[in-house]
Structure formats: structure tokens, C-alpha cells
């Protein structure tokens, strides 16, 4: 006798259609920008109503697996690039590993006196000189984030300006400055994009952007890199796996 007390409920018609289409996309039978079967084709294939088909396609669109073009139908969406926040790694390090092109547009590199917030994060006296860097990060030739970085002067003044366009500061710290990294503290919220940041990201002022504050420490626990990142949400995402303890 089978125990059915914990058996999963049967899939509804639209859920079954959605899952079969989803599986075809994930295994590559339907490639990015391929046209999806039309509503009429799906109705005939599954023997269901138009509303059932539209529910299935609507679920896939909500999951950003497909997109609709008025008058032409639905098409497979390209997967959104992402960075795993559970790993301490640089942007280019993560994106290049998954086959994406990255580069940075350097806005400024200068020595400035640390304000109260930066001084607190880097555990130095207010007014102490620090290296301040502003960059626009590009992914596959589109701007995806504006990064503000502050480093202690003994590290920042040794960074090579020309390499900031192509290399992660994390790798430069470890490979060039013999500063192995240990851990980072991260805070995440959403903010309306100020006009200057919106201009760099090619979005309208006030558009919601992801704001990440990250304080990275070396292996001995000393803070070495303080950042504020302002990221577009439509072309890129961060992911994080959490374990229940």
C-alpha cells in the first residue's frame, strides 16, 4: 500500500505546459531569441483553452524566461548575467569566468581626505589621505554599475591607473600588492538613482537601482577596501544561497 499522505499535488494544466516549455528552454531545445510556439499551436498540441496557454506563457514571462513582441509573439529571453554574492570575488573575475566581456570607464582617481564615514570604515583618523576611485563598470558593452571605492593610501597610491580599466581591484590587491583578502561585510538596499549616476547608467533619474555597500578586509581582518556600488537591475543581478543552520 502506497503512502500518499505527502504526495505532491498533481500539476494543473497550465503548470504542466509551463514546466514542459521551461524544460525545453533550460536544456537548449529553445535558444535565446527563438520564437516560442504560438498560442494556437500550443492550444492544438495540448488540447487546452487559450486562457490556459496564456497562463503558462504569463508565468514564463514573469520569470523573465520569455518576452513578448506585440504582433509577433513570444521569444526566449537571454539569461540575465549574475554574480554570486556568497563568494568574495571581483566583478570581472566573476563575469569573465562565465564568458562575458567587461571593462571599466575610469571617472576619477585621486587622493582625498577621508570623511567621517570613510574614516570609520577604514579605521583611520578623519582627514587622513585615502585613494578615491570612481568607475563605471560595463558588461557586454552596457553600463551596469557605478562604483565608488576608497582605499588606504599605502595601497591605493600603488595601483596602476591604466590597469583599472580592465582589472579588478581585488586581484590587484592580491596579485600586485601582496594583500590577500579575507572577508567582506555587505549591506544592500534599493535607492532612486541620482541624476549623475542615472546618466552614467543610461537610465532616467529616479529609476530604482540596487545600492550595495561593501567593506572588504584582508586576511588579518584589517579593512582595506570600502565601496558603494549603484547597479542597474534590468541587465544584471546578484544571487546568494543561504543555508539554514
PDB file of C-alpha atoms in Angstrom:
ATOM      1  CA  UNK A   1       0.000   0.000   0.000  1.00  0.00           C
ATOM      2  CA  UNK A   2       1.450   3.374  -1.027  1.00  0.00           C
ATOM      3  CA  UNK A   3       1.727   6.258   1.442  1.00  0.00           C
ATOM      4  CA  UNK A   4       0.046   9.205  -0.259  1.00  0.00           C
ATOM      5  CA  UNK A   5      -0.039  11.484   2.772  1.00  0.00           C
ATOM      6  CA  UNK A   6       2.906  13.513   1.494  1.00  0.00           C
ATOM      7  CA  UNK A   7       2.443  13.043  -2.255  1.00  0.00           C
ATOM      8  CA  UNK A   8       2.815  16.210  -4.329  1.00  0.00           C
ATOM      9  CA  UNK A   9      -0.465  17.516  -5.725  1.00  0.00           C
ATOM     10  CA  UNK A  10      -0.945  16.954  -9.466  1.00  0.00           C
ATOM     11  CA  UNK A  11       0.104  19.824 -11.708  1.00  0.00           C
ATOM     12  CA  UNK A  12      -2.639  21.993 -13.157  1.00  0.00           C
ATOM     13  CA  UNK A  13      -2.862  22.103 -16.941  1.00  0.00           C
ATOM     14  CA  UNK A  14      -1.197  25.474 -17.269  1.00  0.00           C
ATOM     15  CA  UNK A  15       1.541  24.449 -14.798  1.00  0.00           C
ATOM     16  CA  UNK A  16       2.294  21.315 -16.823  1.00  0.00           C
ATOM     17  CA  UNK A  17       2.574  23.335 -20.027  1.00  0.00           C
ATOM     18  CA  UNK A  18       4.760  25.919 -18.290  1.00  0.00           C
ATOM     19  CA  UNK A  19       7.106  23.267 -16.889  1.00  0.00           C
ATOM     20  CA  UNK A  20       7.455  21.470 -20.227  1.00  0.00           C
ATOM     21  CA  UNK A  21       8.273  24.735 -22.014  1.00  0.00           C
ATOM     22  CA  UNK A  22      10.632  25.723 -19.215  1.00  0.00           C
ATOM     23  CA  UNK A  23      12.451  22.395 -19.517  1.00  0.00           C
ATOM     24  CA  UNK A  24      12.843  22.887 -23.286  1.00  0.00           C
ATOM     25  CA  UNK A  25      14.420  26.302 -22.673  1.00  0.00           C
ATOM     26  CA  UNK A  26      16.763  25.062 -19.929  1.00  0.00           C
ATOM     27  CA  UNK A  27      18.068  22.114 -21.959  1.00  0.00           C
ATOM     28  CA  UNK A  28      18.647  24.325 -25.005  1.00  0.00           C
ATOM     29  CA  UNK A  29      15.955  22.981 -27.309  1.00  0.00           C
ATOM     30  CA  UNK A  30      14.746  26.592 -27.433  1.00  0.00           C
ATOM     31  CA  UNK A  31      17.619  29.078 -27.673  1.00  0.00           C
ATOM     32  CA  UNK A  32      17.699  32.790 -26.713  1.00  0.00           C
ATOM     33  CA  UNK A  33      15.672  34.868 -29.189  1.00  0.00           C
ATOM     34  CA  UNK A  34      13.991  31.760 -30.665  1.00  0.00           C
ATOM     35  CA  UNK A  35      10.295  32.267 -31.287  1.00  0.00           C
ATOM     36  CA  UNK A  36       8.083  30.318 -28.896  1.00  0.00           C
ATOM     37  CA  UNK A  37       5.233  28.159 -30.270  1.00  0.00           C
ATOM     38  CA  UNK A  38       2.200  30.362 -30.868  1.00  0.00           C
ATOM     39  CA  UNK A  39      -0.857  30.303 -28.625  1.00  0.00           C
ATOM     40  CA  UNK A  40      -2.789  28.475 -31.366  1.00  0.00           C
ATOM     41  CA  UNK A  41      -0.031  25.878 -31.771  1.00  0.00           C
ATOM     42  CA  UNK A  42       0.071  25.246 -28.018  1.00  0.00           C
ATOM     43  CA  UNK A  43      -3.741  25.034 -27.824  1.00  0.00           C
ATOM     44  CA  UNK A  44      -3.763  22.408 -30.571  1.00  0.00           C
ATOM     45  CA  UNK A  45      -0.811  20.451 -29.152  1.00  0.00           C
ATOM     46  CA  UNK A  46      -2.150  20.241 -25.593  1.00  0.00           C
ATOM     47  CA  UNK A  47      -5.866  20.343 -26.339  1.00  0.00           C
ATOM     48  CA  UNK A  48      -6.456  23.236 -23.938  1.00  0.00           C
ATOM     49  CA  UNK A  49      -8.104  26.641 -23.989  1.00  0.00           C
ATOM     50  CA  UNK A  50      -6.410  29.899 -24.907  1.00  0.00           C
ATOM     51  CA  UNK A  51      -6.649  31.148 -21.302  1.00  0.00           C
ATOM     52  CA  UNK A  52      -4.729  28.082 -20.089  1.00  0.00           C
ATOM     53  CA  UNK A  53      -1.975  28.703 -22.644  1.00  0.00           C
ATOM     54  CA  UNK A  54      -1.809  32.376 -21.713  1.00  0.00           C
ATOM     55  CA  UNK A  55      -1.450  31.474 -18.031  1.00  0.00           C
ATOM     56  CA  UNK A  56       1.519  29.238 -18.846  1.00  0.00           C
ATOM     57  CA  UNK A  57       3.185  31.860 -21.036  1.00  0.00           C
ATOM     58  CA  UNK A  58       2.441  34.548 -18.462  1.00  0.00           C
ATOM     59  CA  UNK A  59       4.250  32.543 -15.785  1.00  0.00           C
ATOM     60  CA  UNK A  60       7.308  32.211 -18.036  1.00  0.00           C
ATOM     61  CA  UNK A  61       7.233  35.920 -18.807  1.00  0.00           C
ATOM     62  CA  UNK A  62       7.002  36.780 -15.095  1.00  0.00           C
ATOM     63  CA  UNK A  63      10.061  34.580 -14.541  1.00  0.00           C
ATOM     64  CA  UNK A  64      11.800  36.537 -17.354  1.00  0.00           C
ATOM     65  CA  UNK A  65      12.373  33.378 -19.358  1.00  0.00           C
ATOM     66  CA  UNK A  66      10.446  34.759 -22.348  1.00  0.00           C
ATOM     67  CA  UNK A  67       9.481  38.195 -23.644  1.00  0.00           C
ATOM     68  CA  UNK A  68       6.626  39.301 -25.887  1.00  0.00           C
ATOM     69  CA  UNK A  69       6.818  41.374 -29.060  1.00  0.00           C
ATOM     70  CA  UNK A  70       3.404  42.845 -29.970  1.00  0.00           C
ATOM     71  CA  UNK A  71       2.101  41.338 -33.187  1.00  0.00           C
ATOM     72  CA  UNK A  72       4.937  38.822 -33.446  1.00  0.00           C
ATOM     73  CA  UNK A  73       4.544  36.502 -30.451  1.00  0.00           C
ATOM     74  CA  UNK A  74       6.750  35.361 -27.593  1.00  0.00           C
ATOM     75  CA  UNK A  75      10.508  34.780 -27.730  1.00  0.00           C
ATOM     76  CA  UNK A  76      13.067  33.125 -25.476  1.00  0.00           C
ATOM     77  CA  UNK A  77      14.899  35.661 -23.304  1.00  0.00           C
ATOM     78  CA  UNK A  78      18.653  35.591 -22.885  1.00  0.00           C
ATOM     79  CA  UNK A  79      19.627  34.581 -19.329  1.00  0.00           C
ATOM     80  CA  UNK A  80      20.474  37.586 -17.169  1.00  0.00           C
ATOM     81  CA  UNK A  81      24.135  37.656 -16.102  1.00  0.00           C
ATOM     82  CA  UNK A  82      24.614  37.345 -12.353  1.00  0.00           C
ATOM     83  CA  UNK A  83      27.283  37.450  -9.679  1.00  0.00           C
ATOM     84  CA  UNK A  84      27.238  35.163  -6.666  1.00  0.00           C
ATOM     85  CA  UNK A  85      27.487  37.336  -3.556  1.00  0.00           C
ATOM     86  CA  UNK A  86      28.280  34.348  -1.374  1.00  0.00           C
ATOM     87  CA  UNK A  87      31.783  34.333  -2.917  1.00  0.00           C
ATOM     88  CA  UNK A  88      34.240  37.167  -2.398  1.00  0.00           C
ATOM     89  CA  UNK A  89      35.381  37.905  -5.916  1.00  0.00           C
ATOM     90  CA  UNK A  90      35.701  40.842  -8.265  1.00  0.00           C
ATOM     91  CA  UNK A  91      33.148  41.747 -10.901  1.00  0.00           C
ATOM     92  CA  UNK A  92      35.357  40.986 -13.903  1.00  0.00           C
ATOM     93  CA  UNK A  93      36.605  37.803 -12.229  1.00  0.00           C
ATOM     94  CA  UNK A  94      33.025  36.532 -11.934  1.00  0.00           C
ATOM     95  CA  UNK A  95      31.753  37.731 -15.316  1.00  0.00           C
ATOM     96  CA  UNK A  96      34.744  36.713 -17.431  1.00  0.00           C
ATOM     97  CA  UNK A  97      34.547  33.211 -15.972  1.00  0.00           C
ATOM     98  CA  UNK A  98      31.041  32.879 -17.425  1.00  0.00           C
ATOM     99  CA  UNK A  99      32.053  34.178 -20.852  1.00  0.00           C
ATOM    100  CA  UNK A 100      31.019  37.829 -20.592  1.00  0.00           C
ATOM    101  CA  UNK A 101      33.018  40.845 -21.729  1.00  0.00           C
ATOM    102  CA  UNK A 102      33.803  43.504 -19.117  1.00  0.00           C
ATOM    103  CA  UNK A 103      35.627  46.807 -18.967  1.00  0.00           C
ATOM    104  CA  UNK A 104      35.685  49.851 -16.685  1.00  0.00           C
ATOM    105  CA  UNK A 105      35.468  53.529 -17.559  1.00  0.00           C
ATOM    106  CA  UNK A 106      37.594  55.381 -15.041  1.00  0.00           C
ATOM    107  CA  UNK A 107      35.897  58.605 -13.953  1.00  0.00           C
ATOM    108  CA  UNK A 108      38.433  59.705 -11.336  1.00  0.00           C
ATOM    109  CA  UNK A 109      41.435  58.542  -9.346  1.00  0.00           C
ATOM    110  CA  UNK A 110      42.638  60.959  -6.689  1.00  0.00           C
ATOM    111  CA  UNK A 111      43.863  61.396  -3.141  1.00  0.00           C
ATOM    112  CA  UNK A 112      41.250  62.951  -0.849  1.00  0.00           C
ATOM    113  CA  UNK A 113      40.887  63.450   2.913  1.00  0.00           C
ATOM    114  CA  UNK A 114      38.741  60.702   4.440  1.00  0.00           C
ATOM    115  CA  UNK A 115      35.370  61.978   5.609  1.00  0.00           C
ATOM    116  CA  UNK A 116      33.861  60.665   8.847  1.00  0.00           C
ATOM    117  CA  UNK A 117      32.101  57.712   7.177  1.00  0.00           C
ATOM    118  CA  UNK A 118      35.127  56.517   5.180  1.00  0.00           C
ATOM    119  CA  UNK A 119      37.435  57.019   8.158  1.00  0.00           C
ATOM    120  CA  UNK A 120      35.188  54.908  10.368  1.00  0.00           C
ATOM    121  CA  UNK A 121      35.013  52.099   7.814  1.00  0.00           C
ATOM    122  CA  UNK A 122      38.755  52.019   7.141  1.00  0.00           C
ATOM    123  CA  UNK A 123      39.610  52.530  10.837  1.00  0.00           C
ATOM    124  CA  UNK A 124      41.728  55.626  10.271  1.00  0.00           C
ATOM    125  CA  UNK A 125      41.583  59.190  11.547  1.00  0.00           C
ATOM    126  CA  UNK A 126      39.170  61.566   9.840  1.00  0.00           C
ATOM    127  CA  UNK A 127      41.035  63.748   7.339  1.00  0.00           C
ATOM    128  CA  UNK A 128      43.686  61.106   6.628  1.00  0.00           C
ATOM    129  CA  UNK A 129      44.518  60.864   2.934  1.00  0.00           C
ATOM    130  CA  UNK A 130      42.878  57.971   1.072  1.00  0.00           C
ATOM    131  CA  UNK A 131      42.709  56.919  -2.565  1.00  0.00           C
ATOM    132  CA  UNK A 132      39.256  57.555  -4.044  1.00  0.00           C
ATOM    133  CA  UNK A 133      38.282  55.822  -7.288  1.00  0.00           C
ATOM    134  CA  UNK A 134      35.124  56.262  -9.352  1.00  0.00           C
ATOM    135  CA  UNK A 135      34.387  53.878 -12.216  1.00  0.00           C
ATOM    136  CA  UNK A 136      31.528  52.828 -14.470  1.00  0.00           C
ATOM    137  CA  UNK A 137      31.527  49.042 -14.896  1.00  0.00           C
ATOM    138  CA  UNK A 138      30.436  47.720 -18.301  1.00  0.00           C
ATOM    139  CA  UNK A 139      29.122  44.249 -19.046  1.00  0.00           C
ATOM    140  CA  UNK A 140      28.891  43.149 -22.684  1.00  0.00           C
ATOM    141  CA  UNK A 141      29.362  46.831 -23.597  1.00  0.00           C
ATOM    142  CA  UNK A 142      26.457  48.074 -21.471  1.00  0.00           C
ATOM    143  CA  UNK A 143      26.923  50.132 -18.281  1.00  0.00           C
ATOM    144  CA  UNK A 144      25.734  48.085 -15.290  1.00  0.00           C
ATOM    145  CA  UNK A 145      27.123  49.837 -12.212  1.00  0.00           C
ATOM    146  CA  UNK A 146      28.782  52.975 -10.909  1.00  0.00           C
ATOM    147  CA  UNK A 147      31.392  52.119  -8.264  1.00  0.00           C
ATOM    148  CA  UNK A 148      32.866  54.443  -5.635  1.00  0.00           C
ATOM    149  CA  UNK A 149      35.911  52.938  -3.902  1.00  0.00           C
ATOM    150  CA  UNK A 150      38.156  54.188  -1.087  1.00  0.00           C
ATOM    151  CA  UNK A 151      41.431  52.515  -0.095  1.00  0.00           C
ATOM    152  CA  UNK A 152      44.151  53.316   2.459  1.00  0.00           C
ATOM    153  CA  UNK A 153      46.742  55.473   0.759  1.00  0.00           C
ATOM    154  CA  UNK A 154      49.588  52.977   1.183  1.00  0.00           C
ATOM    155  CA  UNK A 155      47.640  50.605  -1.060  1.00  0.00           C
ATOM    156  CA  UNK A 156      45.736  52.939  -3.344  1.00  0.00           C
ATOM    157  CA  UNK A 157      48.728  55.016  -4.438  1.00  0.00           C
ATOM    158  CA  UNK A 158      50.388  51.834  -5.733  1.00  0.00           C
ATOM    159  CA  UNK A 159      47.521  50.914  -8.079  1.00  0.00           C
ATOM    160  CA  UNK A 160      48.295  51.377 -11.777  1.00  0.00           C
ATOM    161  CA  UNK A 161      45.847  53.789 -13.407  1.00  0.00           C
ATOM    162  CA  UNK A 162      45.855  52.101 -16.813  1.00  0.00           C
ATOM    163  CA  UNK A 163      45.015  48.718 -15.297  1.00  0.00           C
ATOM    164  CA  UNK A 164      41.890  49.999 -13.543  1.00  0.00           C
ATOM    165  CA  UNK A 165      40.121  49.821 -16.909  1.00  0.00           C
ATOM    166  CA  UNK A 166      40.485  46.070 -17.217  1.00  0.00           C
ATOM    167  CA  UNK A 167      41.338  44.526 -13.841  1.00  0.00           C
ATOM    168  CA  UNK A 168      39.502  44.068 -10.563  1.00  0.00           C
ATOM    169  CA  UNK A 169      40.894  45.956  -7.585  1.00  0.00           C
ATOM    170  CA  UNK A 170      40.585  42.710  -5.616  1.00  0.00           C
ATOM    171  CA  UNK A 171      43.037  40.964  -7.938  1.00  0.00           C
ATOM    172  CA  UNK A 172      45.370  43.949  -7.972  1.00  0.00           C
ATOM    173  CA  UNK A 173      45.452  43.935  -4.169  1.00  0.00           C
ATOM    174  CA  UNK A 174      46.231  40.226  -4.021  1.00  0.00           C
ATOM    175  CA  UNK A 175      48.471  39.753  -7.044  1.00  0.00           C
ATOM    176  CA  UNK A 176      50.330  43.074  -7.179  1.00  0.00           C
ATOM    177  CA  UNK A 177      50.285  44.377  -3.599  1.00  0.00           C
ATOM    178  CA  UNK A 178      50.619  41.101  -1.643  1.00  0.00           C
ATOM    179  CA  UNK A 179      47.386  41.766   0.271  1.00  0.00           C
ATOM    180  CA  UNK A 180      45.361  38.528   0.465  1.00  0.00           C
ATOM    181  CA  UNK A 181      41.683  39.144   1.160  1.00  0.00           C
ATOM    182  CA  UNK A 182      39.699  37.502   3.917  1.00  0.00           C
ATOM    183  CA  UNK A 183      36.062  38.555   4.166  1.00  0.00           C
ATOM    184  CA  UNK A 184      33.631  41.347   3.327  1.00  0.00           C
ATOM    185  CA  UNK A 185      30.640  42.905   5.090  1.00  0.00           C
ATOM    186  CA  UNK A 186      27.789  43.801   2.726  1.00  0.00           C
ATOM    187  CA  UNK A 187      24.652  45.919   3.100  1.00  0.00           C
ATOM    188  CA  UNK A 188      22.057  46.037   0.300  1.00  0.00           C
ATOM    189  CA  UNK A 189      19.143  48.346  -0.343  1.00  0.00           C
ATOM    190  CA  UNK A 190      17.320  49.999  -3.246  1.00  0.00           C
ATOM    191  CA  UNK A 191      17.533  53.739  -3.917  1.00  0.00           C
ATOM    192  CA  UNK A 192      16.326  56.134  -6.621  1.00  0.00           C
ATOM    193  CA  UNK A 193      19.229  56.897  -8.944  1.00  0.00           C
ATOM    194  CA  UNK A 194      20.600  60.437  -8.534  1.00  0.00           C
ATOM    195  CA  UNK A 195      20.870  62.335 -11.822  1.00  0.00           C
ATOM    196  CA  UNK A 196      24.642  61.886 -12.204  1.00  0.00           C
ATOM    197  CA  UNK A 197      24.560  58.146 -11.546  1.00  0.00           C
ATOM    198  CA  UNK A 198      21.488  57.742 -13.777  1.00  0.00           C
ATOM    199  CA  UNK A 199      23.365  59.449 -16.602  1.00  0.00           C
ATOM    200  CA  UNK A 200      26.292  57.038 -16.322  1.00  0.00           C
ATOM    201  CA  UNK A 201      23.906  54.049 -16.272  1.00  0.00           C
ATOM    202  CA  UNK A 202      21.765  55.340 -19.169  1.00  0.00           C
ATOM    203  CA  UNK A 203      18.556  55.275 -17.112  1.00  0.00           C
ATOM    204  CA  UNK A 204      16.130  58.024 -16.128  1.00  0.00           C
ATOM    205  CA  UNK A 205      16.866  59.956 -12.910  1.00  0.00           C
ATOM    206  CA  UNK A 206      14.930  58.420 -10.038  1.00  0.00           C
ATOM    207  CA  UNK A 207      14.967  54.924 -11.558  1.00  0.00           C
ATOM    208  CA  UNK A 208      15.345  52.360  -8.741  1.00  0.00           C
ATOM    209  CA  UNK A 209      18.871  50.955  -8.597  1.00  0.00           C
ATOM    210  CA  UNK A 210      20.466  48.427  -6.298  1.00  0.00           C
ATOM    211  CA  UNK A 211      22.821  50.042  -3.792  1.00  0.00           C
ATOM    212  CA  UNK A 212      25.495  47.836  -2.252  1.00  0.00           C
ATOM    213  CA  UNK A 213      27.874  48.981   0.461  1.00  0.00           C
ATOM    214  CA  UNK A 214      30.804  46.594   0.812  1.00  0.00           C
ATOM    215  CA  UNK A 215      33.701  46.714   3.259  1.00  0.00           C
ATOM    216  CA  UNK A 216      36.419  44.214   2.414  1.00  0.00           C
ATOM    217  CA  UNK A 217      39.041  43.080   4.933  1.00  0.00           C
ATOM    218  CA  UNK A 218      42.383  41.423   4.406  1.00  0.00           C
ATOM    219  CA  UNK A 219      43.179  38.001   5.773  1.00  0.00           C
ATOM    220  CA  UNK A 220      44.191  39.529   9.111  1.00  0.00           C
ATOM    221  CA  UNK A 221      40.823  41.270   9.448  1.00  0.00           C
ATOM    222  CA  UNK A 222      42.041  44.788   8.607  1.00  0.00           C
ATOM    223  CA  UNK A 223      39.702  46.847   6.356  1.00  0.00           C
ATOM    224  CA  UNK A 224      41.388  47.593   3.012  1.00  0.00           C
ATOM    225  CA  UNK A 225      38.592  48.430   0.528  1.00  0.00           C
ATOM    226  CA  UNK A 226      35.386  50.416   1.129  1.00  0.00           C
ATOM    227  CA  UNK A 227      32.851  50.639  -1.709  1.00  0.00           C
ATOM    228  CA  UNK A 228      29.449  51.963  -2.673  1.00  0.00           C
ATOM    229  CA  UNK A 229      28.036  50.288  -5.802  1.00  0.00           C
ATOM    230  CA  UNK A 230      24.967  51.516  -7.702  1.00  0.00           C
ATOM    231  CA  UNK A 231      23.719  48.797 -10.039  1.00  0.00           C
ATOM    232  CA  UNK A 232      21.121  48.596 -12.780  1.00  0.00           C
ATOM    233  CA  UNK A 233      18.517  45.917 -12.130  1.00  0.00           C
ATOM    234  CA  UNK A 234      17.375  45.231 -15.693  1.00  0.00           C
ATOM    235  CA  UNK A 235      20.575  43.856 -17.202  1.00  0.00           C
ATOM    236  CA  UNK A 236      22.308  42.198 -14.270  1.00  0.00           C
ATOM    237  CA  UNK A 237      21.545  40.563 -10.944  1.00  0.00           C
ATOM    238  CA  UNK A 238      23.213  39.354  -7.779  1.00  0.00           C
ATOM    239  CA  UNK A 239      22.438  35.945  -6.320  1.00  0.00           C
ATOM    240  CA  UNK A 240      23.034  34.458  -2.915  1.00  0.00           C
ATOM    241  CA  UNK A 241      22.499  30.977  -1.479  1.00  0.00           C
ATOM    242  CA  UNK A 242      21.602  30.844   2.212  1.00  0.00           C
ATOM    243  CA  UNK A 243      21.877  27.748   4.374  1.00  0.00           C
ATOM    244  CA  UNK A 244      19.562  27.138   7.308  1.00  0.00           C
ATOM    245  CA  UNK A 245      21.569  26.326  10.402  1.00  0.00           C
TER     246      UNK A 245
END
